[in-house]
Coordinates of N, CA and C in Angstrom, one line a residue:
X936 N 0.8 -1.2 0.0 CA 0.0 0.0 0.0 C 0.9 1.2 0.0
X937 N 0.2 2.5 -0.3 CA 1.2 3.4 -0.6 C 0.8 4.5 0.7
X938 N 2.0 5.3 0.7 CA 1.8 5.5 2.6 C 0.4 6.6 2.4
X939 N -0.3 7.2 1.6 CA -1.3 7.7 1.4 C -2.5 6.8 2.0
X940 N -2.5 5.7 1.7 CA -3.7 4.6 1.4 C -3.4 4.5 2.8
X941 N -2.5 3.8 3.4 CA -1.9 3.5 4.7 C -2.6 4.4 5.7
X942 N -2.8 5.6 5.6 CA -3.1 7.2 6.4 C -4.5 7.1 6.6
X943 N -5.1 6.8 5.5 CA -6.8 6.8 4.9 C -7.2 6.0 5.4
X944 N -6.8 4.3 5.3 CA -7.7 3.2 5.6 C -8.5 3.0 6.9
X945 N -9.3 2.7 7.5 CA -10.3 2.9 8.8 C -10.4 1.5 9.3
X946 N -10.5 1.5 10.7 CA -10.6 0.8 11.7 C -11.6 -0.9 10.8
X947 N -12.6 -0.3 10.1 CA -14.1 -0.8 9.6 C -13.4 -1.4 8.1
X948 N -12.0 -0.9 7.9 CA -11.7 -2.0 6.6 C -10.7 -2.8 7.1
X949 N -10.4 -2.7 8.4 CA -9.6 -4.0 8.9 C -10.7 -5.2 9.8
X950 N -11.8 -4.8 10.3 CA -12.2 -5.3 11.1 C -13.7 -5.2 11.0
X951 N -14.4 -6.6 11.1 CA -15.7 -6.2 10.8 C -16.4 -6.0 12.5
X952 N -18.0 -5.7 12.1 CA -18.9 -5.4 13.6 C -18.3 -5.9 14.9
X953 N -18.4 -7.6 14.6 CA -18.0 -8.6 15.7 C -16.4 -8.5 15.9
X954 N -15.8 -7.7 15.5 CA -14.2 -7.6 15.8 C -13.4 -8.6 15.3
X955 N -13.9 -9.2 14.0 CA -13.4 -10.2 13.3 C -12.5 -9.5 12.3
X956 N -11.5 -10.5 12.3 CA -10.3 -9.3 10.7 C -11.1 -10.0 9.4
X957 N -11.3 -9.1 8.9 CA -11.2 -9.4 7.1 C -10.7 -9.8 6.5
X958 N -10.4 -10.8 6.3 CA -9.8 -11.5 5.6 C -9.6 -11.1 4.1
X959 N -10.6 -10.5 3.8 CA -10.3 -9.9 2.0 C -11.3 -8.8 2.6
X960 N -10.8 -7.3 2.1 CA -10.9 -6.4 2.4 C -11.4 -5.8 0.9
X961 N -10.8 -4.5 1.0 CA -11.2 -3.5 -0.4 C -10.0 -2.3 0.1
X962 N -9.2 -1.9 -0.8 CA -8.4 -0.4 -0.8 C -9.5 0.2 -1.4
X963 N -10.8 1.0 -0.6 CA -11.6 2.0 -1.6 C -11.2 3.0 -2.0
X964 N -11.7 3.0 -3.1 CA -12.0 4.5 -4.2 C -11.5 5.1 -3.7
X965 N -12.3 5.7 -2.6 CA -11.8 7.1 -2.1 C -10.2 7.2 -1.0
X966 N -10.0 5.8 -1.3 CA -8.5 5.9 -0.3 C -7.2 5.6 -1.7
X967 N -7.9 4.4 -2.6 CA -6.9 4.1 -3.1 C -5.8 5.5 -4.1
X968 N -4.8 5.3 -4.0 CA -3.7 6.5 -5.2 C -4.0 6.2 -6.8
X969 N -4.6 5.7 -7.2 CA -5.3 5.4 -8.3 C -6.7 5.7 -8.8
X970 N -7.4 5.4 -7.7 CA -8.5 6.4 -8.1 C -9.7 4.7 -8.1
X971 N -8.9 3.5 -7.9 CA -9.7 2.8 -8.1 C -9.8 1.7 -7.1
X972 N -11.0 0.7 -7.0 CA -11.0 -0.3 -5.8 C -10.0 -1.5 -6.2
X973 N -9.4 -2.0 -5.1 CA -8.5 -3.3 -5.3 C -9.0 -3.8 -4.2
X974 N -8.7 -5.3 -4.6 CA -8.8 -6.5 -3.2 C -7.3 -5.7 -2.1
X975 N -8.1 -6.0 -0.7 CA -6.9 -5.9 0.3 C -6.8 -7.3 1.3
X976 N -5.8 -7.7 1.4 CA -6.1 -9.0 2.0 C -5.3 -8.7 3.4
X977 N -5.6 -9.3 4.3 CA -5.6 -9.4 6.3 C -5.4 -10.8 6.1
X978 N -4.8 -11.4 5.4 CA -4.0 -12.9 5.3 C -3.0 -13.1 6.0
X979 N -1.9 -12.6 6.5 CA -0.4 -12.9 6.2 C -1.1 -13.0 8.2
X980 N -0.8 -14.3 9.0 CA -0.5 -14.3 10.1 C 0.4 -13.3 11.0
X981 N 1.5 -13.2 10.3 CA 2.4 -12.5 11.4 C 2.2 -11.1 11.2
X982 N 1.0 -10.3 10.2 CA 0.8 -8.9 9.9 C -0.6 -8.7 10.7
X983 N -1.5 -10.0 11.1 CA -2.4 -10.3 11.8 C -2.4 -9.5 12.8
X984 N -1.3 -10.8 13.2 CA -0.9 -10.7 15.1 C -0.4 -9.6 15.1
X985 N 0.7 -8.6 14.5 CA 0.9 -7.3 14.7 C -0.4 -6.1 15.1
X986 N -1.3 -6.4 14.1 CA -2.3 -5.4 13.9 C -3.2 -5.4 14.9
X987 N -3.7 -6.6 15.3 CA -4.0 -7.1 16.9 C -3.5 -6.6 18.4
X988 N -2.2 -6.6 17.8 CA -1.5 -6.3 19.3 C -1.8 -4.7 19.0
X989 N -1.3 -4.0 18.0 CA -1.3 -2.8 18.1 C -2.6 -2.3 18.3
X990 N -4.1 -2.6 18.0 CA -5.0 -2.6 18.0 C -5.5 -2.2 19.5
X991 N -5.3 -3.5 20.6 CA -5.5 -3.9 21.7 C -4.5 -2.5 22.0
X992 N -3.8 -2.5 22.0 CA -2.8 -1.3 22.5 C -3.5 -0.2 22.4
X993 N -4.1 0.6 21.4 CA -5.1 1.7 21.1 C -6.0 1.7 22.3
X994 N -6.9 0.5 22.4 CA -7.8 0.7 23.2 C -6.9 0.6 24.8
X995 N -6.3 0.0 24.3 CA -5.8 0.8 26.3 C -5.3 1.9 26.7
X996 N -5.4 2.6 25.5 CA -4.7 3.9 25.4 C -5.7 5.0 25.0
X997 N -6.8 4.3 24.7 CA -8.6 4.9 24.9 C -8.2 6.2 23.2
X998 N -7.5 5.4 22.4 CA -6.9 6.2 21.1 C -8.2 5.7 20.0
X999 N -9.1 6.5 19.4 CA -9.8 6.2 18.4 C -10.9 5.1 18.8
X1000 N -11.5 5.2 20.3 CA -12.1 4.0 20.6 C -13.8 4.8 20.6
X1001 N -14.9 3.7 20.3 CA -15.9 4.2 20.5 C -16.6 4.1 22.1
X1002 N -18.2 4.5 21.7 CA -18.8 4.6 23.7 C -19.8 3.1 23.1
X1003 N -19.5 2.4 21.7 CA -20.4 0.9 21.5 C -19.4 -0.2 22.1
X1004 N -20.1 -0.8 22.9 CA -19.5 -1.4 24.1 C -19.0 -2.7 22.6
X1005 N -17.8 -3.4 22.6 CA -17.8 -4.9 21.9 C -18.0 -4.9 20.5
X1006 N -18.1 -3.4 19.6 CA -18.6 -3.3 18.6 C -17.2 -3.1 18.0
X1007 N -16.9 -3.5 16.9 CA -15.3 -3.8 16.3 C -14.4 -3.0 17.6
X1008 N -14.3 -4.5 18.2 CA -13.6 -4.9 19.5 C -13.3 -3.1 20.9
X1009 N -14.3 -2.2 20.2 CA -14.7 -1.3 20.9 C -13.8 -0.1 20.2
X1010 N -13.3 0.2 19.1 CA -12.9 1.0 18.7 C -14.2 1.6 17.5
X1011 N -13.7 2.7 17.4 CA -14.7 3.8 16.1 C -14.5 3.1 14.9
X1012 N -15.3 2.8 13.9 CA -14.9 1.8 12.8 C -14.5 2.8 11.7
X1013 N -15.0 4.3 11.5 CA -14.6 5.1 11.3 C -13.3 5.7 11.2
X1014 N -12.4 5.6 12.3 CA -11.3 6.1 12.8 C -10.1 5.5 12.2
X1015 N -9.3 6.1 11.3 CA -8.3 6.0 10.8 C -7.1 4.6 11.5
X1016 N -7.3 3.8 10.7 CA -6.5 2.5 11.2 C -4.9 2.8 11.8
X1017 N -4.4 3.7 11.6 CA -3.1 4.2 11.8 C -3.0 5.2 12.4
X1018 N -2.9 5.7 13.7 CA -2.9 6.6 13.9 C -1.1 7.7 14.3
X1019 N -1.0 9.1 14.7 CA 0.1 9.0 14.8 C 0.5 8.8 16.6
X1020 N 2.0 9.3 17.0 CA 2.2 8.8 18.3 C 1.0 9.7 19.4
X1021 N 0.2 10.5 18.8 CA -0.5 11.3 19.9 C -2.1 10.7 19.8
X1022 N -2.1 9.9 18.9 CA -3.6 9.4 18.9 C -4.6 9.9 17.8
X1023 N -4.0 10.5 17.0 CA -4.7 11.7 15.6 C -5.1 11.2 14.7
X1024 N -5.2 11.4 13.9 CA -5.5 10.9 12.4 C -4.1 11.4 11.8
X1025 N -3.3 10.8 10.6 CA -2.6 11.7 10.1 C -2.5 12.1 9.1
X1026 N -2.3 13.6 8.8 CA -2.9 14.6 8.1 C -2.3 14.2 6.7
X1027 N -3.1 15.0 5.4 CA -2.9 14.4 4.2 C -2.7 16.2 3.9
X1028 N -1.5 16.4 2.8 CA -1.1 17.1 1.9 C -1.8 17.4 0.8
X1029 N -2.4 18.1 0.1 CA -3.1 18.6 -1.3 C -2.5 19.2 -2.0
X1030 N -1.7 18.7 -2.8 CA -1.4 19.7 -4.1 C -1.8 19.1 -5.5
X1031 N -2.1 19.9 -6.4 CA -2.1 20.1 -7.7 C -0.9 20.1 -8.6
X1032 N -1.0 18.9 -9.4 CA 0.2 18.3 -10.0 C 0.2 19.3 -11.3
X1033 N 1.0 19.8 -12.2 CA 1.0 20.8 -13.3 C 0.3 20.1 -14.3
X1034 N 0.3 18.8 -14.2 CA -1.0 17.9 -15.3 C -2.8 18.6 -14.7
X1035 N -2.8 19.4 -13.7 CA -4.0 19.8 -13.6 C -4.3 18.5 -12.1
X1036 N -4.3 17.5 -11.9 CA -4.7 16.4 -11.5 C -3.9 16.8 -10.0
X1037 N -5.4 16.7 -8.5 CA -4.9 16.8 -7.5 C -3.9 15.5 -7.2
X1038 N -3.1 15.6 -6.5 CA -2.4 14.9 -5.6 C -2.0 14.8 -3.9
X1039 N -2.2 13.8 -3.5 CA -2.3 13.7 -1.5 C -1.0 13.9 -1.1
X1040 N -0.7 13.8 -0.3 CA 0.5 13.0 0.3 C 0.9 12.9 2.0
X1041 N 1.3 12.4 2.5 CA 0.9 11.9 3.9 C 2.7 12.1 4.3
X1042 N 3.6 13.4 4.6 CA 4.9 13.2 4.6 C 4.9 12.4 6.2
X1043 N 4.1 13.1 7.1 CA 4.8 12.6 8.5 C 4.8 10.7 8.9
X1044 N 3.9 10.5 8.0 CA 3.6 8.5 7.9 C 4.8 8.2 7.0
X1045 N 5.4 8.6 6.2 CA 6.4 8.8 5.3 C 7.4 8.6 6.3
X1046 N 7.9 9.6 7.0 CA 9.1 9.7 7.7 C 9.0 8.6 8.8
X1047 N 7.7 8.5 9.2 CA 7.5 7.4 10.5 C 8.1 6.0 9.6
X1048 N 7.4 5.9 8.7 CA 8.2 4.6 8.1 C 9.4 4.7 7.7
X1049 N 10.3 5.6 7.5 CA 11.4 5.7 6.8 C 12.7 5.1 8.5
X1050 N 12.0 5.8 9.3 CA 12.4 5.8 10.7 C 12.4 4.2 11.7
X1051 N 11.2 3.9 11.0 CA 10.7 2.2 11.4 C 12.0 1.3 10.5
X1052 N 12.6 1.5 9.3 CA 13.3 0.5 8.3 C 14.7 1.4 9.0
X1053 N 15.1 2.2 9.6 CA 16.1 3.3 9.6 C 16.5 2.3 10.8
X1054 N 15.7 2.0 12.4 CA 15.5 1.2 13.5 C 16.2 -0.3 13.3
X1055 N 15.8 -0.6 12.1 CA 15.2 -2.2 11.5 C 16.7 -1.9 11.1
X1056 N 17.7 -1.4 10.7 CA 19.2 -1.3 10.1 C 18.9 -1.3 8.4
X1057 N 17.8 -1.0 8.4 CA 17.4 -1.5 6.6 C 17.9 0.5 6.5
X1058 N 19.2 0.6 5.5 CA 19.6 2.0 5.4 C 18.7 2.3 4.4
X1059 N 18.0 4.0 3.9 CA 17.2 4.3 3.3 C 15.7 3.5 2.5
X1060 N 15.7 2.7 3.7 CA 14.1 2.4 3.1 C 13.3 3.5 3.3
X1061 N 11.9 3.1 2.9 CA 10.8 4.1 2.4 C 9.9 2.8 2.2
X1062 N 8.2 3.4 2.4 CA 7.2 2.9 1.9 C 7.3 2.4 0.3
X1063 N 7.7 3.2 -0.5 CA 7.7 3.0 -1.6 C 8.9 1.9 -2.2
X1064 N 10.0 1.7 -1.3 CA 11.1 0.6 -1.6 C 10.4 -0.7 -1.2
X1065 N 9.7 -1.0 0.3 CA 9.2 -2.0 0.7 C 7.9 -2.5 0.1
X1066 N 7.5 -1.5 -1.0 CA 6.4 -1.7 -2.1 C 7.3 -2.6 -3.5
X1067 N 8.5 -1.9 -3.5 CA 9.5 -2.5 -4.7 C 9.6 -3.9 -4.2
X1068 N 10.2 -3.7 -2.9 CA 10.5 -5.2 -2.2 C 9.5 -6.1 -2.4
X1069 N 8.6 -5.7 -2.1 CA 7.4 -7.0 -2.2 C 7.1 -7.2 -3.3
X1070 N 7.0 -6.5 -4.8 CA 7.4 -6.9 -6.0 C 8.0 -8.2 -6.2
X1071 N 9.7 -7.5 -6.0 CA 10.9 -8.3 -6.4 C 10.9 -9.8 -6.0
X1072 N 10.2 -9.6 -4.6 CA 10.3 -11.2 -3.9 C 9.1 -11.7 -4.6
X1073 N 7.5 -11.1 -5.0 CA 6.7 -12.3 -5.7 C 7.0 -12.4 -7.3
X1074 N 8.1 -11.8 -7.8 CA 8.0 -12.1 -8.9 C 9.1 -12.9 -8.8
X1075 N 10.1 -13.0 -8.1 CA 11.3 -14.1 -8.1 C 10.5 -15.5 -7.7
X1076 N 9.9 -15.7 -7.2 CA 8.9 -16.8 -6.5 C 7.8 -17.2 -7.7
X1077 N 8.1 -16.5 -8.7 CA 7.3 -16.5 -9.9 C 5.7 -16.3 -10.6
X1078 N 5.1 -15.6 -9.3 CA 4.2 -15.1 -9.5 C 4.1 -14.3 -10.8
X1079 N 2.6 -14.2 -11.2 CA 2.8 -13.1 -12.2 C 2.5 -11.7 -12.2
X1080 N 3.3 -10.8 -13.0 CA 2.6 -9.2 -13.3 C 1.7 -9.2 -13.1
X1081 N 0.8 -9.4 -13.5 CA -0.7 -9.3 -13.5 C -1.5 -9.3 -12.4
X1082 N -0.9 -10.5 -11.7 CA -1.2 -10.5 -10.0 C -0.6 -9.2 -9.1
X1083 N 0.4 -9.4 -9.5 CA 1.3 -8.2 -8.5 C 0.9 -6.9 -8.8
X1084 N 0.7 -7.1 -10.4 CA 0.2 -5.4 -10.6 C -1.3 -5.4 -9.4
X1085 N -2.0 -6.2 -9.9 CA -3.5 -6.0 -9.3 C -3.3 -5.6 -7.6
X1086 N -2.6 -6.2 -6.8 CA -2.1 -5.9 -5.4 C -1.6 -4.5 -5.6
X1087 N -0.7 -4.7 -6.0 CA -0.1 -3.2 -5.8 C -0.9 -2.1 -6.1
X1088 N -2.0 -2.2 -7.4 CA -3.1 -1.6 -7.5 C -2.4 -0.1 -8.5
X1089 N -1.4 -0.7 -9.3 CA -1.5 -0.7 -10.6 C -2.1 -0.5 -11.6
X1090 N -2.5 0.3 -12.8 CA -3.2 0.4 -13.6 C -3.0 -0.6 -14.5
X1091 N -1.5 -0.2 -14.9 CA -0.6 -0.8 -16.2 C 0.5 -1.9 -15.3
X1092 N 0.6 -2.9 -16.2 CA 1.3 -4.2 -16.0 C 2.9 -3.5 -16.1
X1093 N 2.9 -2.7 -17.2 CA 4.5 -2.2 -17.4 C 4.8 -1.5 -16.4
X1094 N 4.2 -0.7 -15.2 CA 4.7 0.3 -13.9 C 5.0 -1.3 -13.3
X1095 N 4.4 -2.3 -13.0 CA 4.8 -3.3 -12.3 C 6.0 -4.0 -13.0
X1096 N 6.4 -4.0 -13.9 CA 7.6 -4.5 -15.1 C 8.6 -3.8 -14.6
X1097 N 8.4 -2.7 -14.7 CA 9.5 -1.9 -14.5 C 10.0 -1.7 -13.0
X1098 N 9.4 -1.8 -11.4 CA 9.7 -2.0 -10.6 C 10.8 -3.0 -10.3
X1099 N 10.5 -4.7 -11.2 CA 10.7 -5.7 -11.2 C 12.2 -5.9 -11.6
X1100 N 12.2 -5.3 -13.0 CA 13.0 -5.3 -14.4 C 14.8 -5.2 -13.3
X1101 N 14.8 -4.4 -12.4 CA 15.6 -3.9 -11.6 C 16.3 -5.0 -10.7
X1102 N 15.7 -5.7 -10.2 CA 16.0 -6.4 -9.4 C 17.5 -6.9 -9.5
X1103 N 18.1 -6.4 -8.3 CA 19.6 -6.5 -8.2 C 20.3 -7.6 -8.0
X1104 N 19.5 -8.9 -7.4 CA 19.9 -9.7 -7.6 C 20.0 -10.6 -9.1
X1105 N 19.1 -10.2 -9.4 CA 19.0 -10.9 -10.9 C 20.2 -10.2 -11.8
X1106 N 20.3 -8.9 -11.9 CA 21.2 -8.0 -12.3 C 22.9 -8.9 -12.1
X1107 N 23.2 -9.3 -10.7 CA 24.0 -10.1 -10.3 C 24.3 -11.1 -10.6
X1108 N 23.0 -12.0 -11.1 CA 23.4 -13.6 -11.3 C 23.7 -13.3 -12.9
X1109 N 23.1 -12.2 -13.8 CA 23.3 -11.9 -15.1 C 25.0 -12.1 -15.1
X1110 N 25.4 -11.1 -14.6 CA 27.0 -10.9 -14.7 C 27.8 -11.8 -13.9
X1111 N 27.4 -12.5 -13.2 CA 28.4 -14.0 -12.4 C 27.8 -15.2 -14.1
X1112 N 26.9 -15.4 -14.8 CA 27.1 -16.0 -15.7 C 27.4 -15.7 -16.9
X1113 N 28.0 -14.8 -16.9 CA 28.3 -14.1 -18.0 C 30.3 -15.2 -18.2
X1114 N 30.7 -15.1 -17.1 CA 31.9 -15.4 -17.8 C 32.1 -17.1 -17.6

């Protein structure tokens, strides 16, 4: 997801009434950087159990929670799935690209994650590298474009080509077989 989408998404697209995770979700319309709906999936166990804990953490921290007693596990479904370290929503950028066409942008979720991989020893990550990453790894595993475009929520198969096309290890095994 792109840290825009990340900023946008609500409590109510992770979690349904009964405080159950979604398992197949939606990036909507109005959140996705495209302009259009993709499948979101709440699959991956160990991004579960994170989201859980941090979840549970919110509500003891009385951060984005509602006064409906047990209704998506007592938080506002509403309320911005991500919040920042003070409990907020976080704020979205507006500008107007010189194509005419607005554009968001979410810098402080930006830095928060650049700061999370900066922690992790990963030197200059970014949302947008850990988007390349997850690319590189399903297409080495041999998934197809088409899939990975559709996740990433891609229009064109070629923005997902060209993410790929890069990949440094491949780049490496090129030139170790070369001689």
């Amino acid at each position: 997801m792109s840290v825009t989408e990340l900023a946008t998404i609500t409590v109510g697209d992770y979690l349904d009434a009964k405080g159950n995770v979604r398992v197949t979700s939606a990036v909507r319309v109005d959140v996705s950087h495209n302009g259009e709906e993709r499948p979101l999936f709440w699959s991956n166990k160990r991004v579960v159990a994170a989201m859980d804990a941090y979840l549970a953490w919110r509500v003891e921290r009385k951060q984005g929670v509602t006064v409906k007693k047990g209704a998506y596990r007592g938080l506002d479904p509403e309320s911005a799935l991500f919040l920042t370290e003070d409990g907020g929503a976080y704020s979205l950028t507006k500008r107007q690209l010189p194509s005419g066409v607005w554009s968001y942008s979410c810098n402080a979720l930006g830095a928060y994650i650049s700061r999370l991989h900066a922690n992790a020893g990963i030197e200059g990550g970014s949302a947008q590298s850990a988007r390349r990453t997850f690319a590189v790894k399903q297409h080495r595993q041999g998934r197809d474009l088409v899939h990975i475009a559709a996740i990433l929520g891609h229009k064109s198969v070629s923005t997902t080509k060209r993410l790929v096309e890069g990949d440094p290890v491949r780049l490496a095994d090129i030139v170790a077989r070369a001689v």
